[in-house]
PDB file of C-alpha atoms in Angstrom:
ATOM      1  CA  MET A   1      -0.231   0.196   0.184  1.00  0.00           C
ATOM      2  CA  PRO A   2       2.117   2.880  -0.705  1.00  0.00           C
ATOM      3  CA  GLU A   3       1.624   6.028   0.768  1.00  0.00           C
ATOM      4  CA  ILE A   4       1.380   9.076  -0.296  1.00  0.00           C
ATOM      5  CA  CYS A   5       0.410  12.105   2.798  1.00  0.00           C
ATOM      6  CA  ARG A   6       1.064  11.469   6.282  1.00  0.00           C
ATOM      7  CA  PHE A   7      -0.363  14.590   8.389  1.00  0.00           C
ATOM      8  CA  LEU A   8      -1.584  14.824  12.174  1.00  0.00           C
ATOM      9  CA  GLY A   9      -1.674  10.965  12.743  1.00  0.00           C
ATOM     10  CA  VAL A  10      -3.665  10.295   9.489  1.00  0.00           C
ATOM     11  CA  VAL A  11      -1.692   7.839   6.361  1.00  0.00           C
ATOM     12  CA  ILE A  12      -2.985   8.710   2.495  1.00  0.00           C
ATOM     13  CA  TYR A  13      -2.492   5.401   0.491  1.00  0.00           C
ATOM     14  CA  MET A  14      -3.321   4.082  -2.521  1.00  0.00           C
ATOM     15  CA  TYR A  15      -3.084   0.327  -3.713  1.00  0.00           C
ATOM     16  CA  TYR A  16      -2.249  -0.375  -6.846  1.00  0.00           C
ATOM     17  CA  ARG A  17      -4.411  -3.703  -8.167  1.00  0.00           C
ATOM     18  CA  GLU A  18      -7.979  -1.607  -7.485  1.00  0.00           C
ATOM     19  CA  HIS A  19     -11.211  -0.920  -8.466  1.00  0.00           C
ATOM     20  CA  ALA A  20     -13.193   2.253 -10.088  1.00  0.00           C
ATOM     21  CA  PRO A  21     -14.301   4.656  -9.011  1.00  0.00           C
ATOM     22  CA  PRO A  22     -11.197   6.526  -8.341  1.00  0.00           C
ATOM     23  CA  HIS A  23     -10.373   6.797  -4.505  1.00  0.00           C
ATOM     24  CA  PHE A  24      -8.426   6.404  -1.824  1.00  0.00           C
ATOM     25  CA  HIS A  25      -7.740   5.419   1.618  1.00  0.00           C
ATOM     26  CA  ALA A  26      -6.987   7.216   4.504  1.00  0.00           C
ATOM     27  CA  GLU A  27      -6.067   5.680   8.605  1.00  0.00           C
ATOM     28  CA  TYR A  28      -6.014   7.171  11.633  1.00  0.00           C
ATOM     29  CA  GLY A  29      -5.668   5.219  15.038  1.00  0.00           C
ATOM     30  CA  GLU A  30      -8.415   1.577  14.589  1.00  0.00           C
ATOM     31  CA  TYR A  31     -10.208   4.354  12.870  1.00  0.00           C
ATOM     32  CA  GLU A  32     -10.558   3.618   8.247  1.00  0.00           C
ATOM     33  CA  ILE A  33     -11.963   5.771   5.737  1.00  0.00           C
ATOM     34  CA  THR A  34     -12.489   5.606   1.417  1.00  0.00           C
ATOM     35  CA  ILE A  35     -13.446   8.834  -0.205  1.00  0.00           C
ATOM     36  CA  GLU A  36     -13.811   8.390  -4.070  1.00  0.00           C
ATOM     37  CA  ILE A  37     -11.633  10.949  -5.682  1.00  0.00           C
ATOM     38  CA  ARG A  38     -14.589  12.390  -8.048  1.00  0.00           C
ATOM     39  CA  THR A  39     -17.619  12.832  -5.191  1.00  0.00           C
ATOM     40  CA  GLY A  40     -16.177  13.381  -2.672  1.00  0.00           C
ATOM     41  CA  ILE A  41     -18.339  10.551  -0.967  1.00  0.00           C
ATOM     42  CA  VAL A  42     -16.423   9.310   2.119  1.00  0.00           C
ATOM     43  CA  SER A  43     -17.023   5.198   2.956  1.00  0.00           C
ATOM     44  CA  GLY A  44     -16.223   4.164   6.731  1.00  0.00           C
ATOM     45  CA  LYS A  45     -15.809   6.679  10.294  1.00  0.00           C
ATOM     46  CA  PHE A  46     -13.233   8.851  11.667  1.00  0.00           C
ATOM     47  CA  PRO A  47     -13.767  11.427  14.386  1.00  0.00           C
ATOM     48  CA  ARG A  48     -15.722  14.737  13.584  1.00  0.00           C
ATOM     49  CA  ARG A  49     -12.204  16.512  14.030  1.00  0.00           C
ATOM     50  CA  VAL A  50     -10.212  14.670  11.096  1.00  0.00           C
ATOM     51  CA  LEU A  51     -12.619  13.316   8.638  1.00  0.00           C
ATOM     52  CA  ASN A  52     -12.541  17.524   8.965  1.00  0.00           C
ATOM     53  CA  ALA A  53      -9.545  17.847   8.083  1.00  0.00           C
ATOM     54  CA  VAL A  54      -8.699  15.428   5.452  1.00  0.00           C
ATOM     55  CA  LEU A  55     -11.314  16.547   3.397  1.00  0.00           C
ATOM     56  CA  GLU A  56      -9.563  20.003   3.222  1.00  0.00           C
ATOM     57  CA  TRP A  57      -6.779  18.036   2.616  1.00  0.00           C
ATOM     58  CA  TYR A  58      -8.966  16.383  -0.235  1.00  0.00           C
ATOM     59  CA  VAL A  59     -10.242  19.666  -2.189  1.00  0.00           C
ATOM     60  CA  LEU A  60      -6.202  20.821  -2.562  1.00  0.00           C
ATOM     61  CA  HIS A  61      -5.658  18.617  -3.590  1.00  0.00           C
ATOM     62  CA  LYS A  62      -8.249  16.464  -5.754  1.00  0.00           C
ATOM     63  CA  ASP A  63      -6.071  16.300  -8.744  1.00  0.00           C
ATOM     64  CA  GLU A  64      -3.083  15.336  -7.900  1.00  0.00           C
ATOM     65  CA  LEU A  65      -5.177  11.812  -6.082  1.00  0.00           C
ATOM     66  CA  LEU A  66      -6.426  11.936  -9.798  1.00  0.00           C
ATOM     67  CA  ASP A  67      -3.191  11.886 -11.495  1.00  0.00           C
ATOM     68  CA  ASN A  68      -1.680   9.214  -8.794  1.00  0.00           C
ATOM     69  CA  TRP A  69      -4.996   6.991  -9.338  1.00  0.00           C
ATOM     70  CA  GLU A  70      -3.952   7.490 -12.807  1.00  0.00           C
ATOM     71  CA  PHE A  71      -0.471   6.039 -12.449  1.00  0.00           C
ATOM     72  CA  ALA A  72      -1.738   3.703 -10.544  1.00  0.00           C
ATOM     73  CA  GLU A  73      -3.725   2.049 -13.256  1.00  0.00           C
ATOM     74  CA  LYS A  74       0.093   1.875 -14.942  1.00  0.00           C
ATOM     75  CA  LYS A  75       1.746   0.506 -12.403  1.00  0.00           C
ATOM     76  CA  ILE A  76       3.581   3.656 -12.248  1.00  0.00           C
ATOM     77  CA  PRO A  77       4.763   5.034  -8.682  1.00  0.00           C
ATOM     78  CA  LEU A  78       3.557   7.413  -7.105  1.00  0.00           C
ATOM     79  CA  LYS A  79       3.787  10.326  -6.404  1.00  0.00           C
ATOM     80  CA  LYS A  80       4.375  12.180  -2.805  1.00  0.00           C
ATOM     81  CA  ILE A  81       0.784  14.834  -2.113  1.00  0.00           C
ATOM     82  CA  GLU A  82       2.596  17.585   0.791  1.00  0.00           C
ATOM     83  CA  PRO A  83       0.836  17.552   4.488  1.00  0.00           C
ATOM     84  CA  LEU A  84      -1.975  19.572   5.041  1.00  0.00           C
ATOM     85  CA  GLU A  85      -0.821  22.156   6.889  1.00  0.00           C
TER      86      GLU A  85
END
């Protein structure tokens, strides 16, 4: 599972052999969510404060996330994305 970002104790990653629609995973302690990149639909549970931070990061980096999805489909190494500051 290639890690593409880490901030506030959250690890963001994508798998290479994933199904559509384009999405990424986030882990925070025992919590895990999946976010669809095009729609922002969230599956899973996170503490509210942490979820809001991940969604803020997602909005800032949506294009980079889609680029990484395309890289993953082509089995090209994923690019790291800047953390939320």
